[in-house]
JSON list of C-alpha atoms in Angstrom, two decimals:
[
{"chain": "A", "resi": 19, "resn": "GLU", "atom": "CA", "xyz": [13.06, 8.07, -15.88]},
{"chain": "A", "resi": 20, "resn": "GLN", "atom": "CA", "xyz": [11.84, 11.29, -14.25]},
{"chain": "A", "resi": 21, "resn": "GLN", "atom": "CA", "xyz": [8.18, 10.32, -14.74]},
{"chain": "A", "resi": 22, "resn": "ARG", "atom": "CA", "xyz": [8.88, 6.87, -13.32]},
{"chain": "A", "resi": 23, "resn": "ALA", "atom": "CA", "xyz": [10.59, 8.40, -10.29]},
{"chain": "A", "resi": 24, "resn": "GLN", "atom": "CA", "xyz": [7.48, 10.48, -9.58]},
{"chain": "A", "resi": 25, "resn": "SER", "atom": "CA", "xyz": [5.02, 7.62, -10.02]},
{"chain": "A", "resi": 26, "resn": "VAL", "atom": "CA", "xyz": [3.39, 5.04, -7.80]},
{"chain": "A", "resi": 27, "resn": "ILE", "atom": "CA", "xyz": [1.00, 2.15, -8.34]},
{"chain": "A", "resi": 28, "resn": "VAL", "atom": "CA", "xyz": [-1.70, 1.70, -5.69]},
{"chain": "A", "resi": 29, "resn": "VAL", "atom": "CA", "xyz": [-2.51, -1.99, -5.29]},
{"chain": "A", "resi": 30, "resn": "GLN", "atom": "CA", "xyz": [-6.20, -2.19, -4.44]},
{"chain": "A", "resi": 31, "resn": "ASP", "atom": "CA", "xyz": [-7.52, -4.57, -1.82]},
{"chain": "A", "resi": 32, "resn": "ALA", "atom": "CA", "xyz": [-11.00, -5.89, -1.12]},
{"chain": "A", "resi": 33, "resn": "PHE", "atom": "CA", "xyz": [-11.52, -3.96, 2.11]},
{"chain": "A", "resi": 34, "resn": "THR", "atom": "CA", "xyz": [-10.68, -0.46, 0.97]},
{"chain": "A", "resi": 35, "resn": "THR", "atom": "CA", "xyz": [-12.01, -0.96, -2.54]},
{"chain": "A", "resi": 36, "resn": "HIS", "atom": "CA", "xyz": [-15.43, -2.23, -1.49]},
{"chain": "A", "resi": 37, "resn": "PHE", "atom": "CA", "xyz": [-15.95, -0.78, 1.98]},
{"chain": "A", "resi": 38, "resn": "GLU", "atom": "CA", "xyz": [-13.71, 2.32, 2.08]},
{"chain": "A", "resi": 39, "resn": "ALA", "atom": "CA", "xyz": [-13.73, 3.51, -1.53]},
{"chain": "A", "resi": 40, "resn": "ARG", "atom": "CA", "xyz": [-13.59, 7.13, -0.35]},
{"chain": "A", "resi": 41, "resn": "LEU", "atom": "CA", "xyz": [-10.30, 6.33, 1.40]},
{"chain": "A", "resi": 42, "resn": "VAL", "atom": "CA", "xyz": [-8.81, 5.06, -1.87]},
{"chain": "A", "resi": 43, "resn": "MET", "atom": "CA", "xyz": [-9.94, 8.24, -3.62]},
{"chain": "A", "resi": 44, "resn": "ASP", "atom": "CA", "xyz": [-8.50, 10.37, -0.81]},
{"chain": "A", "resi": 45, "resn": "VAL", "atom": "CA", "xyz": [-5.13, 8.59, -1.04]},
{"chain": "A", "resi": 46, "resn": "VAL", "atom": "CA", "xyz": [-5.06, 9.13, -4.80]},
{"chain": "A", "resi": 47, "resn": "GLU", "atom": "CA", "xyz": [-5.93, 12.81, -4.31]},
{"chain": "A", "resi": 48, "resn": "LEU", "atom": "CA", "xyz": [-3.26, 13.31, -1.65]},
{"chain": "A", "resi": 49, "resn": "LEU", "atom": "CA", "xyz": [-0.56, 11.64, -3.73]},
{"chain": "A", "resi": 50, "resn": "THR", "atom": "CA", "xyz": [-1.61, 13.67, -6.77]},
{"chain": "A", "resi": 51, "resn": "ARG", "atom": "CA", "xyz": [-1.38, 16.90, -4.74]},
{"chain": "A", "resi": 52, "resn": "LEU", "atom": "CA", "xyz": [2.14, 15.83, -3.81]},
{"chain": "A", "resi": 53, "resn": "ASP", "atom": "CA", "xyz": [2.97, 15.97, -7.54]},
{"chain": "A", "resi": 54, "resn": "LEU", "atom": "CA", "xyz": [3.02, 12.22, -7.99]},
{"chain": "A", "resi": 55, "resn": "ARG", "atom": "CA", "xyz": [1.61, 10.34, -10.94]},
{"chain": "A", "resi": 56, "resn": "VAL", "atom": "CA", "xyz": [-0.75, 7.77, -9.43]},
{"chain": "A", "resi": 57, "resn": "PHE", "atom": "CA", "xyz": [-1.81, 4.59, -11.14]},
{"chain": "A", "resi": 58, "resn": "VAL", "atom": "CA", "xyz": [-4.41, 2.34, -9.54]},
{"chain": "A", "resi": 59, "resn": "MET", "atom": "CA", "xyz": [-4.08, -1.35, -10.24]},
{"chain": "A", "resi": 60, "resn": "PRO", "atom": "CA", "xyz": [-7.41, -2.86, -11.29]},
{"chain": "A", "resi": 61, "resn": "PHE", "atom": "CA", "xyz": [-8.89, -4.75, -8.37]},
{"chain": "A", "resi": 62, "resn": "SER", "atom": "CA", "xyz": [-8.26, -8.46, -8.18]},
{"chain": "A", "resi": 63, "resn": "ALA", "atom": "CA", "xyz": [-8.60, -10.53, -5.03]},
{"chain": "A", "resi": 64, "resn": "ASN", "atom": "CA", "xyz": [-5.40, -11.40, -3.21]},
{"chain": "A", "resi": 65, "resn": "GLY", "atom": "CA", "xyz": [-6.91, -14.39, -1.41]},
{"chain": "A", "resi": 66, "resn": "LYS", "atom": "CA", "xyz": [-6.34, -13.31, 2.18]},
{"chain": "A", "resi": 67, "resn": "PRO", "atom": "CA", "xyz": [-9.83, -14.47, 3.28]},
{"chain": "A", "resi": 68, "resn": "LEU", "atom": "CA", "xyz": [-9.19, -17.88, 1.68]},
{"chain": "A", "resi": 69, "resn": "GLN", "atom": "CA", "xyz": [-5.94, -18.22, 3.61]},
{"chain": "A", "resi": 70, "resn": "VAL", "atom": "CA", "xyz": [-7.53, -17.15, 6.90]},
{"chain": "A", "resi": 71, "resn": "GLN", "atom": "CA", "xyz": [-10.34, -19.67, 6.47]},
{"chain": "A", "resi": 72, "resn": "GLY", "atom": "CA", "xyz": [-7.91, -22.49, 5.66]},
{"chain": "A", "resi": 73, "resn": "PHE", "atom": "CA", "xyz": [-8.68, -22.92, 1.96]},
{"chain": "A", "resi": 74, "resn": "LEU", "atom": "CA", "xyz": [-4.98, -23.19, 1.22]},
{"chain": "A", "resi": 75, "resn": "GLY", "atom": "CA", "xyz": [-5.27, -24.74, -2.25]},
{"chain": "A", "resi": 76, "resn": "ALA", "atom": "CA", "xyz": [-7.59, -21.98, -3.43]},
{"chain": "A", "resi": 77, "resn": "PHE", "atom": "CA", "xyz": [-5.36, -19.43, -1.74]},
{"chain": "A", "resi": 78, "resn": "ALA", "atom": "CA", "xyz": [-2.27, -20.76, -3.55]},
{"chain": "A", "resi": 79, "resn": "ARG", "atom": "CA", "xyz": [-4.04, -20.53, -6.92]},
{"chain": "A", "resi": 80, "resn": "THR", "atom": "CA", "xyz": [-5.26, -17.00, -6.18]},
{"chain": "A", "resi": 81, "resn": "ALA", "atom": "CA", "xyz": [-1.84, -15.98, -4.90]},
{"chain": "A", "resi": 82, "resn": "GLU", "atom": "CA", "xyz": [-0.15, -17.26, -8.07]},
{"chain": "A", "resi": 83, "resn": "GLN", "atom": "CA", "xyz": [-2.56, -15.29, -10.27]},
{"chain": "A", "resi": 84, "resn": "GLN", "atom": "CA", "xyz": [-2.14, -12.11, -8.25]},
{"chain": "A", "resi": 85, "resn": "ALA", "atom": "CA", "xyz": [1.64, -12.50, -8.04]},
{"chain": "A", "resi": 86, "resn": "ARG", "atom": "CA", "xyz": [1.72, -12.83, -11.84]},
{"chain": "A", "resi": 87, "resn": "ARG", "atom": "CA", "xyz": [-0.17, -9.52, -12.13]},
{"chain": "A", "resi": 88, "resn": "LEU", "atom": "CA", "xyz": [2.18, -7.85, -9.66]},
{"chain": "A", "resi": 89, "resn": "ARG", "atom": "CA", "xyz": [5.26, -9.14, -11.52]},
{"chain": "A", "resi": 90, "resn": "ALA", "atom": "CA", "xyz": [3.86, -7.69, -14.76]},
{"chain": "A", "resi": 91, "resn": "LEU", "atom": "CA", "xyz": [3.50, -4.29, -13.06]},
{"chain": "A", "resi": 92, "resn": "GLN", "atom": "CA", "xyz": [6.93, -4.61, -11.44]},
{"chain": "A", "resi": 93, "resn": "GLU", "atom": "CA", "xyz": [8.47, -4.53, -14.91]},
{"chain": "A", "resi": 94, "resn": "PHE", "atom": "CA", "xyz": [7.52, -0.85, -15.14]},
{"chain": "A", "resi": 95, "resn": "ASP", "atom": "CA", "xyz": [9.91, -0.15, -12.23]},
{"chain": "A", "resi": 96, "resn": "VAL", "atom": "CA", "xyz": [7.30, 1.89, -10.38]},
{"chain": "A", "resi": 97, "resn": "PRO", "atom": "CA", "xyz": [6.75, 1.24, -6.64]},
{"chain": "A", "resi": 98, "resn": "LEU", "atom": "CA", "xyz": [3.77, -0.91, -5.67]},
{"chain": "A", "resi": 99, "resn": "VAL", "atom": "CA", "xyz": [1.97, 0.40, -2.59]},
{"chain": "A", "resi": 100, "resn": "GLY", "atom": "CA", "xyz": [-1.00, -0.98, -0.64]},
{"chain": "A", "resi": 101, "resn": "ILE", "atom": "CA", "xyz": [-3.37, 0.82, 1.70]},
{"chain": "A", "resi": 102, "resn": "ASP", "atom": "CA", "xyz": [-4.87, -1.80, 4.04]},
{"chain": "A", "resi": 103, "resn": "PRO", "atom": "CA", "xyz": [-2.11, -3.23, 6.26]},
{"chain": "A", "resi": 104, "resn": "ALA", "atom": "CA", "xyz": [-3.48, -6.76, 6.67]},
{"chain": "A", "resi": 105, "resn": "MET", "atom": "CA", "xyz": [-4.08, -7.19, 2.95]},
{"chain": "A", "resi": 106, "resn": "THR", "atom": "CA", "xyz": [-0.75, -5.59, 1.97]},
{"chain": "A", "resi": 107, "resn": "LEU", "atom": "CA", "xyz": [1.27, -7.61, 4.46]},
{"chain": "A", "resi": 108, "resn": "THR", "atom": "CA", "xyz": [-0.19, -10.78, 2.90]},
{"chain": "A", "resi": 109, "resn": "TYR", "atom": "CA", "xyz": [2.19, -10.26, -0.02]},
{"chain": "A", "resi": 110, "resn": "ARG", "atom": "CA", "xyz": [5.31, -10.36, 2.14]},
{"chain": "A", "resi": 111, "resn": "GLN", "atom": "CA", "xyz": [4.19, -13.15, 4.44]},
{"chain": "A", "resi": 112, "resn": "GLU", "atom": "CA", "xyz": [1.59, -15.62, 3.21]},
{"chain": "A", "resi": 113, "resn": "TYR", "atom": "CA", "xyz": [2.55, -15.16, -0.46]},
{"chain": "A", "resi": 114, "resn": "VAL", "atom": "CA", "xyz": [6.25, -15.67, 0.25]},
{"chain": "A", "resi": 115, "resn": "LYS", "atom": "CA", "xyz": [5.48, -18.74, 2.36]},
{"chain": "A", "resi": 116, "resn": "THR", "atom": "CA", "xyz": [3.26, -20.18, -0.38]},
{"chain": "A", "resi": 117, "resn": "LEU", "atom": "CA", "xyz": [5.08, -19.14, -3.56]},
{"chain": "A", "resi": 118, "resn": "GLY", "atom": "CA", "xyz": [8.65, -18.39, -2.49]},
{"chain": "A", "resi": 119, "resn": "ALA", "atom": "CA", "xyz": [10.41, -15.05, -2.05]},
{"chain": "A", "resi": 120, "resn": "GLY", "atom": "CA", "xyz": [11.52, -14.69, -5.65]},
{"chain": "A", "resi": 121, "resn": "GLN", "atom": "CA", "xyz": [7.96, -14.96, -6.93]},
{"chain": "A", "resi": 122, "resn": "VAL", "atom": "CA", "xyz": [6.50, -12.02, -5.04]},
{"chain": "A", "resi": 123, "resn": "PRO", "atom": "CA", "xyz": [7.30, -8.39, -5.85]},
{"chain": "A", "resi": 124, "resn": "ALA", "atom": "CA", "xyz": [7.58, -5.96, -2.96]},
{"chain": "A", "resi": 125, "resn": "VAL", "atom": "CA", "xyz": [4.33, -4.23, -2.10]},
{"chain": "A", "resi": 126, "resn": "LEU", "atom": "CA", "xyz": [5.00, -1.56, 0.50]},
{"chain": "A", "resi": 127, "resn": "LEU", "atom": "CA", "xyz": [2.63, -0.18, 3.05]},
{"chain": "A", "resi": 128, "resn": "LEU", "atom": "CA", "xyz": [1.66, 3.38, 2.15]},
{"chain": "A", "resi": 129, "resn": "GLN", "atom": "CA", "xyz": [3.46, 4.84, 5.17]},
{"chain": "A", "resi": 130, "resn": "GLU", "atom": "CA", "xyz": [6.63, 2.81, 4.50]},
{"chain": "A", "resi": 131, "resn": "TRP", "atom": "CA", "xyz": [6.82, 4.17, 0.98]},
{"chain": "A", "resi": 132, "resn": "LEU", "atom": "CA", "xyz": [5.96, 7.75, 1.96]},
{"chain": "A", "resi": 133, "resn": "ALA", "atom": "CA", "xyz": [8.58, 7.72, 4.74]},
{"chain": "A", "resi": 134, "resn": "THR", "atom": "CA", "xyz": [11.29, 6.91, 2.19]},
{"chain": "A", "resi": 135, "resn": "ARG", "atom": "CA", "xyz": [10.16, 9.77, -0.07]},
{"chain": "A", "resi": 136, "resn": "LEU", "atom": "CA", "xyz": [9.75, 12.66, 2.36]},
{"chain": "A", "resi": 137, "resn": "ASP", "atom": "CA", "xyz": [12.63, 14.65, 0.90]},
{"chain": "A", "resi": 138, "resn": "THR", "atom": "CA", "xyz": [11.22, 14.42, -2.65]},
{"chain": "A", "resi": 139, "resn": "LEU", "atom": "CA", "xyz": [7.55, 15.18, -2.01]},
{"chain": "A", "resi": 140, "resn": "ALA", "atom": "CA", "xyz": [5.97, 18.58, -2.63]},
{"chain": "A", "resi": 141, "resn": "ILE", "atom": "CA", "xyz": [4.92, 18.88, 1.00]},
{"chain": "A", "resi": 142, "resn": "GLY", "atom": "CA", "xyz": [5.05, 22.68, 1.19]},
{"chain": "A", "resi": 143, "resn": "THR", "atom": "CA", "xyz": [2.18, 22.97, -1.29]},
{"chain": "A", "resi": 144, "resn": "LEU", "atom": "CA", "xyz": [-0.40, 21.79, 1.23]},
{"chain": "A", "resi": 145, "resn": "GLU", "atom": "CA", "xyz": [-1.93, 23.97, 3.94]},
{"chain": "A", "resi": 146, "resn": "LEU", "atom": "CA", "xyz": [-2.84, 21.90, 6.95]},
{"chain": "A", "resi": 147, "resn": "THR", "atom": "CA", "xyz": [-3.98, 22.54, 10.49]},
{"chain": "A", "resi": 148, "resn": "ASP", "atom": "CA", "xyz": [-2.95, 20.22, 13.29]},
{"chain": "A", "resi": 149, "resn": "PRO", "atom": "CA", "xyz": [-5.72, 19.20, 15.65]},
{"chain": "A", "resi": 150, "resn": "GLY", "atom": "CA", "xyz": [-3.47, 16.37, 16.90]},
{"chain": "A", "resi": 151, "resn": "PHE", "atom": "CA", "xyz": [-3.99, 12.83, 15.68]},
{"chain": "A", "resi": 152, "resn": "LYS", "atom": "CA", "xyz": [-3.99, 9.36, 17.24]},
{"chain": "A", "resi": 153, "resn": "LEU", "atom": "CA", "xyz": [-3.08, 6.19, 15.38]},
{"chain": "A", "resi": 154, "resn": "LEU", "atom": "CA", "xyz": [-4.94, 2.94, 15.86]},
{"chain": "A", "resi": 155, "resn": "SER", "atom": "CA", "xyz": [-2.70, 0.37, 14.21]},
{"chain": "A", "resi": 156, "resn": "HIS", "atom": "CA", "xyz": [-4.06, -2.88, 12.85]},
{"chain": "A", "resi": 157, "resn": "CYS", "atom": "CA", "xyz": [-3.00, -5.87, 15.00]},
{"chain": "A", "resi": 158, "resn": "THR", "atom": "CA", "xyz": [-1.32, -7.53, 12.00]},
{"chain": "A", "resi": 159, "resn": "GLU", "atom": "CA", "xyz": [0.54, -4.30, 11.32]},
{"chain": "A", "resi": 160, "resn": "LYS", "atom": "CA", "xyz": [1.72, -4.04, 14.93]},
{"chain": "A", "resi": 161, "resn": "THR", "atom": "CA", "xyz": [3.16, -7.54, 14.98]},
{"chain": "A", "resi": 162, "resn": "ASN", "atom": "CA", "xyz": [4.42, -7.92, 11.41]},
{"chain": "A", "resi": 163, "resn": "ALA", "atom": "CA", "xyz": [5.51, -4.36, 10.61]},
{"chain": "A", "resi": 164, "resn": "PRO", "atom": "CA", "xyz": [6.50, -2.94, 14.02]},
{"chain": "A", "resi": 165, "resn": "ALA", "atom": "CA", "xyz": [8.19, 0.10, 12.44]},
{"chain": "A", "resi": 166, "resn": "SER", "atom": "CA", "xyz": [4.88, 1.14, 10.88]},
{"chain": "A", "resi": 167, "resn": "PRO", "atom": "CA", "xyz": [3.71, 3.54, 13.62]},
{"chain": "A", "resi": 168, "resn": "ARG", "atom": "CA", "xyz": [7.08, 5.31, 13.52]},
{"chain": "A", "resi": 169, "resn": "ALA", "atom": "CA", "xyz": [6.83, 5.64, 9.72]},
{"chain": "A", "resi": 170, "resn": "TRP", "atom": "CA", "xyz": [3.40, 7.27, 10.14]},
{"chain": "A", "resi": 171, "resn": "GLN", "atom": "CA", "xyz": [4.86, 9.64, 12.75]},
{"chain": "A", "resi": 172, "resn": "GLN", "atom": "CA", "xyz": [7.62, 10.64, 10.31]},
{"chain": "A", "resi": 173, "resn": "VAL", "atom": "CA", "xyz": [5.10, 11.26, 7.55]},
{"chain": "A", "resi": 174, "resn": "PHE", "atom": "CA", "xyz": [2.84, 13.35, 9.79]},
{"chain": "A", "resi": 175, "resn": "ALA", "atom": "CA", "xyz": [5.81, 15.31, 11.13]},
{"chain": "A", "resi": 176, "resn": "ALA", "atom": "CA", "xyz": [6.93, 16.13, 7.59]},
{"chain": "A", "resi": 177, "resn": "PHE", "atom": "CA", "xyz": [3.57, 17.81, 7.11]},
{"chain": "A", "resi": 178, "resn": "GLY", "atom": "CA", "xyz": [3.89, 19.68, 10.41]},
{"chain": "A", "resi": 179, "resn": "LEU", "atom": "CA", "xyz": [1.36, 17.43, 12.12]},
{"chain": "A", "resi": 180, "resn": "THR", "atom": "CA", "xyz": [1.57, 15.53, 15.41]},
{"chain": "A", "resi": 181, "resn": "LEU", "atom": "CA", "xyz": [0.69, 11.87, 15.60]}
]
């Protein structure tokens, strides 16, 4: 139970995996430094580009396969967390619309999950300087997860940083 409570599964997406691999590694390193056990789900496409381009049949098939993988991981009772907002929000919007709410496990945005864990993270172990930061939210994130910027502000503030 204790190991499970200190664990997280990072759900990879096409954008960060293929174009921002360093970001994925940095997230894993940060979470590890916060004394969390990090598991990275093997990459498999979630179908977002198919849905955007209107290939809804192919999207539904891809979504069913990915949802099956996510449900298998959900059985471990470890939070599922995504990095890229547009890809992660696909699970709670397009997947639910296509497959139904009961078929799709919750995949939280990184900042949503971190904001719920601030009191349990080993934040004092990191030495950071605050040059001041600005957040450029993804348009999908702004409209479909409007609390997201506030969650990031809470996370940054917990580390003594200003966003």
